[in-house]
C-alpha cells in the first residue's frame, strides 16, 4: 500500500488557526464504520451516540511550553530549542534550529540577565543524537517547570501560524502529567461540564497517559507505507484502567478511545487475546489498513493531515474507502481541519 493512497486535496483556508471559544461547539461528523453512512451534529451532542456501560479512554498527558527561544552566549545568534524527551533531572533530548550553530560545547542562554549577571536559564549542548537531535544539559536556580512556564512557548504544529494567547487552550481540561510536545487534540473538544454529563448518563471514563512527541507531525516520506519508521512514545496504563476496560468488555460495553494516542496506548498494552495489561513502556506501534484491533470499539478523533500515519490509523479502523469519502465530504461541507478543527466519531 502506497503513501499516496492516503492523499486528499485540502484548501488551506480549512486549516483551523484558532480554537473555538466554547470547546464543545465544534462540529462532529459521525461515521458508521460498517455501512459508511455519515451524519453531522455538534460535539456537545456526542452523548446521543454513547450508551450506558460504554467506556471513554482519555489521554491525560499535559503539553509543556517546550519551545524556547534563546541566543548563543558567544555570538548572540538566535537559537530555537524544542524539548522532546526528559533524560534525567537536567538533561533533555531536543530539536535545535539552526542545528549547525548548536554543536557539542555550545552554550545557549535564555531570558534577561539577573542582578548578579547570570541568566535564568542556560543550556549546554552535550552530544549529537539520532536524526540530528541534541542532548542538552540545563543550568538554572529554582524549579525548572516554573522557569519553563515563564520563558517557554507552546510548540504549536507548523500548520498553525497564529499566536496562541491562552496556553491552556492547547491542553485538554483533564491534562495532568507533564511530558508532551504536542496535544492529544481529540480531547480538546471536551469541557468539564460535558464530561460530567456523560458520567451522569452512565458512560465510564478511564485515564491513560501517552506523552505525545513531535514525531506525530513527521511526514511519511516512504513510498510504501511499510517502509516508514515510526517514532517512539512513552505510555502508562494504571491497574484501575486495565480493570475498567476488562469489566466493560465483560459487561458488553464498548471501549471508545478519545484520540489516536489513546488507541495506540491500548493496542500496545493489550495481548493477542485483547486483555489490556497495566504498566509502562515505549511504543512505536504503526497502525495501518490490515491491522486487527484488539481492544478499541470506537474512536473520537480530529481530521488528520493527508498521507499521515494518523489518517492511516483511522483508515485501518473504519476502512480506507469510508475514510476518504468522509474526508471528501468534510472538505465539501467546509469542516475545520487539524488540531483546532472539528471532530469525527467512528463507531
Coordinates of C-alpha atoms in Angstrom, one line a residue:
X1 CA 0.0 0.0 0.0
X2 CA 1.4 3.4 -1.0
X3 CA 1.6 6.6 1.0
X4 CA -0.1 8.4 -1.9
X5 CA -3.2 6.3 -1.4
X6 CA -3.9 8.5 1.6
X7 CA -3.7 11.9 -0.1
X8 CA -6.6 14.3 -0.4
X9 CA -6.9 17.9 -1.5
X10 CA -7.4 20.4 1.3
X11 CA -7.9 24.1 0.8
X12 CA -5.6 26.0 3.1
X13 CA -8.5 28.1 4.5
X14 CA -10.0 25.0 6.1
X15 CA -7.0 24.6 8.4
X16 CA -8.2 25.9 11.8
X17 CA -5.9 28.5 13.1
X18 CA -7.6 29.3 16.4
X19 CA -9.6 27.3 19.0
X20 CA -13.3 28.0 19.4
X21 CA -14.3 30.0 22.4
X22 CA -16.5 27.0 23.5
X23 CA -14.6 23.8 23.2
X24 CA -17.6 21.6 22.7
X25 CA -19.2 23.9 20.0
X26 CA -17.2 22.3 17.2
X27 CA -18.9 20.2 14.5
X28 CA -19.0 16.5 14.8
X29 CA -19.1 14.1 11.9
X30 CA -20.4 10.6 12.8
X31 CA -19.2 7.8 10.6
X32 CA -20.7 4.3 10.8
X33 CA -17.7 2.1 10.0
X34 CA -19.8 -0.8 8.9
X35 CA -22.0 0.9 6.4
X36 CA -20.0 4.1 5.7
X37 CA -23.1 6.3 6.5
X38 CA -22.3 9.8 7.6
X39 CA -24.3 12.2 9.8
X40 CA -23.4 15.6 11.3
X41 CA -24.1 17.2 14.7
X42 CA -22.3 19.3 17.3
X43 CA -19.7 17.8 19.6
X44 CA -21.8 18.8 22.6
X45 CA -24.4 16.2 21.4
X46 CA -21.9 13.3 21.4
X47 CA -23.8 11.7 24.3
X48 CA -26.6 10.8 21.8
X49 CA -24.2 8.2 20.3
X50 CA -22.9 6.7 23.5
X51 CA -24.7 4.2 25.7
X52 CA -24.7 3.5 29.5
X53 CA -21.9 1.0 30.1
X54 CA -19.6 2.4 27.4
X55 CA -16.1 3.5 28.4
X56 CA -14.3 6.6 27.2
X57 CA -10.5 6.3 27.4
X58 CA -8.8 9.7 27.6
X59 CA -5.1 10.6 27.5
X60 CA -4.3 12.8 30.5
X61 CA -0.8 13.9 29.3
X62 CA -0.1 17.6 29.5
X63 CA 1.7 19.7 26.9
X64 CA 4.6 21.7 28.3
X65 CA 5.7 25.1 26.9
X66 CA 8.5 23.2 25.2
X67 CA 9.6 25.9 22.7
X68 CA 12.5 28.0 24.0
X69 CA 13.9 31.0 22.1
X70 CA 17.4 31.9 23.2
X71 CA 20.8 33.1 21.9
X72 CA 24.3 31.8 21.6
X73 CA 26.3 33.0 24.6
X74 CA 29.3 33.9 22.4
X75 CA 27.7 35.4 19.3
X76 CA 24.2 36.4 20.3
X77 CA 22.8 34.4 17.4
X78 CA 19.2 33.3 17.7
X79 CA 18.6 29.6 18.7
X80 CA 15.3 27.8 19.0
X81 CA 15.1 24.7 21.2
X82 CA 12.2 22.2 21.3
X83 CA 12.2 19.9 24.3
X84 CA 11.4 16.4 23.1
X85 CA 12.1 14.0 26.0
X86 CA 13.5 14.3 29.5
X87 CA 16.5 12.1 30.0
X88 CA 17.3 13.0 33.7
X89 CA 16.8 15.8 36.1
X90 CA 18.6 18.4 34.0
X91 CA 19.2 16.8 30.6
X92 CA 16.7 16.7 27.6
X93 CA 16.7 15.3 24.1
X94 CA 15.9 18.3 22.0
X95 CA 15.4 19.6 18.4
X96 CA 17.6 22.7 17.8
X97 CA 17.3 25.2 15.0
X98 CA 19.6 26.0 13.3
X99 CA 21.4 22.8 14.2
X100 CA 24.7 23.9 12.6
X101 CA 25.0 26.6 15.4
X102 CA 24.5 24.0 18.1
X103 CA 27.5 21.8 18.0
X104 CA 28.7 20.0 21.2
X105 CA 30.1 22.5 23.6
X106 CA 27.8 25.4 22.5
X107 CA 26.2 27.5 25.3
X108 CA 22.8 29.0 24.8
X109 CA 21.2 31.5 27.2
X110 CA 17.5 32.4 27.8
X111 CA 15.7 35.4 29.2
X112 CA 17.5 38.5 30.6
X113 CA 20.4 38.8 33.0
X114 CA 19.7 38.8 36.7
X115 CA 21.1 41.3 39.1
X116 CA 24.1 39.0 39.6
X117 CA 24.8 39.0 35.9
X118 CA 23.6 35.5 35.2
X119 CA 20.7 34.3 33.0
X120 CA 17.7 32.4 34.5
X121 CA 18.3 29.5 32.1
X122 CA 21.5 28.3 30.4
X123 CA 21.8 25.3 28.0
X124 CA 24.9 23.3 27.2
X125 CA 24.9 21.1 24.1
X126 CA 26.5 17.8 25.2
X127 CA 26.2 15.5 22.2
X128 CA 24.5 14.8 18.9
X129 CA 21.8 12.1 18.9
X130 CA 19.9 10.2 16.2
X131 CA 18.1 12.1 13.5
X132 CA 20.0 15.3 14.3
X133 CA 18.6 15.8 17.8
X134 CA 20.8 17.2 20.6
X135 CA 21.3 16.2 24.2
X136 CA 21.2 19.4 26.2
X137 CA 22.0 20.0 29.9
X138 CA 20.3 22.9 31.5
X139 CA 21.6 25.1 34.4
X140 CA 19.2 27.1 36.5
X141 CA 18.2 28.1 40.0
X142 CA 14.8 27.0 41.4
X143 CA 12.2 24.8 39.8
X144 CA 12.6 24.0 36.1
X145 CA 8.9 23.8 35.4
X146 CA 8.3 27.3 36.8
X147 CA 11.2 28.7 34.6
X148 CA 9.8 26.9 31.6
X149 CA 6.3 28.4 32.3
X150 CA 7.8 31.8 32.3
X151 CA 10.2 31.5 29.3
X152 CA 8.7 28.8 27.1
X153 CA 6.0 28.9 24.4
X154 CA 3.6 26.2 23.4
X155 CA 5.1 24.1 20.5
X156 CA 2.2 24.6 18.1
X157 CA 2.1 22.5 14.9
X158 CA 3.8 24.0 11.8
X159 CA 0.5 24.5 10.1
X160 CA -0.8 26.9 12.8
X161 CA 0.6 30.3 12.1
X162 CA -1.5 32.3 14.6
X163 CA -0.1 33.1 18.0
X164 CA -1.9 31.3 20.9
X165 CA -2.7 33.8 23.5
X166 CA -4.0 31.4 26.1
X167 CA -1.6 28.5 26.7
X168 CA -4.3 26.4 28.3
X169 CA -6.2 26.0 25.0
X170 CA -3.6 23.7 23.7
X171 CA -4.3 21.3 26.6
X172 CA -7.3 19.3 27.4
X173 CA -9.3 20.2 30.5
X174 CA -8.1 16.9 32.1
X175 CA -4.4 17.3 31.3
X176 CA -2.4 16.3 34.3
X177 CA 1.0 14.8 33.7
X178 CA 3.7 17.0 32.1
X179 CA 5.6 15.5 29.2
X180 CA 4.1 16.1 25.7
X181 CA 5.4 18.3 22.9
X182 CA 2.0 18.1 21.1
X183 CA -1.6 17.8 22.3
X184 CA -3.9 14.8 22.1
X185 CA -6.2 17.0 20.1
X186 CA -9.3 14.9 20.0
X187 CA -9.7 15.6 23.7
X188 CA -9.6 19.4 23.2
X189 CA -13.4 19.3 22.4
X190 CA -14.4 18.2 25.9
X191 CA -15.5 20.6 28.7
X192 CA -15.7 19.5 32.3
X193 CA -19.5 20.0 32.1
X194 CA -19.8 17.7 29.1
X195 CA -17.6 15.0 30.8
X196 CA -19.9 15.2 33.9
X197 CA -23.0 14.9 31.7
X198 CA -21.6 11.8 30.2
X199 CA -20.8 10.3 33.6
X200 CA -24.3 11.1 34.8
X201 CA -25.7 9.2 31.8
X202 CA -23.7 6.0 32.7
X203 CA -20.7 6.4 30.5
X204 CA -17.4 5.5 32.2
X205 CA -14.2 7.4 31.9
X206 CA -10.8 5.8 32.2
X207 CA -7.4 7.5 32.0
X208 CA -4.2 6.5 30.2
X209 CA -1.0 8.6 29.7
X210 CA 0.9 8.8 26.5
X211 CA 3.4 11.6 26.1
X212 CA 3.0 12.8 22.5
X213 CA 6.2 13.6 20.6
X214 CA 6.7 15.9 17.7
X215 CA 7.1 12.8 15.5
X216 CA 3.4 12.8 15.3
X217 CA 3.8 15.6 12.7
X218 CA 6.6 13.9 10.8
X219 CA 5.6 13.3 7.2
X220 CA 5.7 9.8 5.8
X221 CA 8.4 10.1 3.1
X222 CA 8.5 6.4 2.2
X223 CA 6.6 5.5 -1.0
X224 CA 5.5 2.2 0.6
X225 CA 3.9 2.8 4.0
X226 CA 5.6 -0.4 5.4
X227 CA 9.0 1.3 4.9
X228 CA 8.1 4.1 7.3
X229 CA 10.0 4.3 10.6
X230 CA 7.5 5.1 13.4
X231 CA 8.6 7.3 16.2
X232 CA 8.6 6.0 19.8
X233 CA 6.4 7.4 22.6
X234 CA 6.1 6.5 26.3
X235 CA 2.8 5.4 27.8
X236 CA 1.4 4.4 31.2
X237 CA -1.7 2.2 31.9
X238 CA -2.8 2.0 35.5
X239 CA -4.2 -1.1 37.1
X240 CA -7.5 0.7 37.6
X241 CA -7.8 1.5 33.9
X242 CA -6.9 -2.1 32.9
X243 CA -9.6 -3.3 35.2
X244 CA -12.2 -0.9 33.9
X245 CA -11.5 -2.0 30.3
X246 CA -11.8 -5.7 31.3
X247 CA -15.1 -5.1 33.1
X248 CA -16.5 -3.0 30.3
X249 CA -15.8 -5.8 27.8
X250 CA -17.2 -8.5 30.1
X251 CA -20.5 -6.5 30.6
X252 CA -21.0 -5.8 26.9
X253 CA -19.9 -2.1 26.8
X254 CA -17.9 -0.5 24.2
X255 CA -14.3 0.9 24.7
X256 CA -14.2 4.2 22.8
X257 CA -10.8 5.8 22.6
X258 CA -10.5 9.6 22.7
X259 CA -7.8 10.2 20.1
X260 CA -5.3 8.1 18.3
X261 CA -2.9 8.4 21.2
X262 CA -5.3 6.5 23.5
X263 CA -5.9 4.0 20.7
X264 CA -2.1 3.4 20.3
X265 CA -1.8 3.0 24.1
X266 CA -4.4 0.4 24.4
X267 CA -3.4 -1.5 21.3
X268 CA 0.2 -1.5 22.6
X269 CA -0.7 -2.6 26.1
X270 CA -3.0 -5.5 25.0
X271 CA -2.1 -9.1 24.4
X272 CA -3.3 -11.1 21.4
X273 CA -6.5 -12.0 23.3
X274 CA -7.4 -8.4 23.8
X275 CA -6.6 -8.1 27.5
X276 CA -5.0 -4.8 28.4
X277 CA -2.2 -5.1 30.9
X278 CA -1.2 -2.4 33.4
X279 CA 2.3 -1.0 33.1
X280 CA 4.5 1.5 31.3
X281 CA 6.6 1.1 28.2
X282 CA 7.7 2.8 25.0
X283 CA 5.6 2.1 21.9
X284 CA 6.3 2.6 18.2
X285 CA 3.2 0.8 17.1
X286 CA 2.3 1.7 13.5
X287 CA -1.4 1.0 12.7
X288 CA -2.5 1.0 9.0
X289 CA -5.1 -0.9 7.0
X290 CA -4.9 -4.6 7.6
X291 CA -4.3 -4.2 11.3
X292 CA -6.6 -6.2 13.6
X293 CA -7.8 -4.2 16.5
X294 CA -7.7 -6.0 19.8
X295 CA -9.4 -3.6 22.2
X296 CA -10.9 -0.4 20.6
X297 CA -14.6 -0.4 19.6
X298 CA -15.0 3.3 18.8
X299 CA -12.8 6.3 18.2
X300 CA -13.2 10.0 18.7
X301 CA -10.7 11.8 16.5
X302 CA -9.9 15.0 14.6
X303 CA -9.4 15.4 10.8
X304 CA -5.8 14.5 10.0
X305 CA -3.1 15.6 7.5
X306 CA -3.0 13.9 4.1
X307 CA -0.6 11.0 3.9
X308 CA 0.0 11.0 7.7
X309 CA 0.3 8.0 9.9
X310 CA -2.9 9.2 11.7
X311 CA -5.1 9.1 8.6
X312 CA -3.7 5.6 8.0
X313 CA -4.7 4.6 11.6
X314 CA -8.3 5.8 11.2
X315 CA -8.4 4.1 7.7
X316 CA -7.4 0.8 9.4
X317 CA -10.4 1.2 11.8
X318 CA -13.1 2.4 9.5
X319 CA -11.9 1.3 6.1
X320 CA -9.9 3.4 3.7
X321 CA -12.7 3.9 1.3
X322 CA -15.1 5.1 4.0
X323 CA -12.5 7.5 5.4
X324 CA -11.5 9.0 2.1
X325 CA -15.2 9.6 1.3
X326 CA -15.8 11.1 4.7
X327 CA -12.8 13.5 4.3
X328 CA -14.1 14.5 0.8
X329 CA -17.5 15.3 2.3
X330 CA -15.8 17.2 5.2
X331 CA -14.0 19.4 2.7
X332 CA -17.2 19.9 0.7
X333 CA -19.1 20.9 3.9
X334 CA -16.2 23.1 5.0
X335 CA -15.3 21.4 8.2
X336 CA -12.4 22.8 10.1
X337 CA -9.3 20.6 9.9
X338 CA -6.4 19.5 12.2
X339 CA -5.5 20.4 15.8
X340 CA -8.0 23.2 16.5
X341 CA -10.5 21.8 14.0
X342 CA -13.7 19.8 14.1
X343 CA -14.1 16.2 15.2
X344 CA -15.2 12.8 14.0
X345 CA -16.8 9.9 15.8
X346 CA -16.2 6.5 14.2
X347 CA -18.4 3.8 15.7

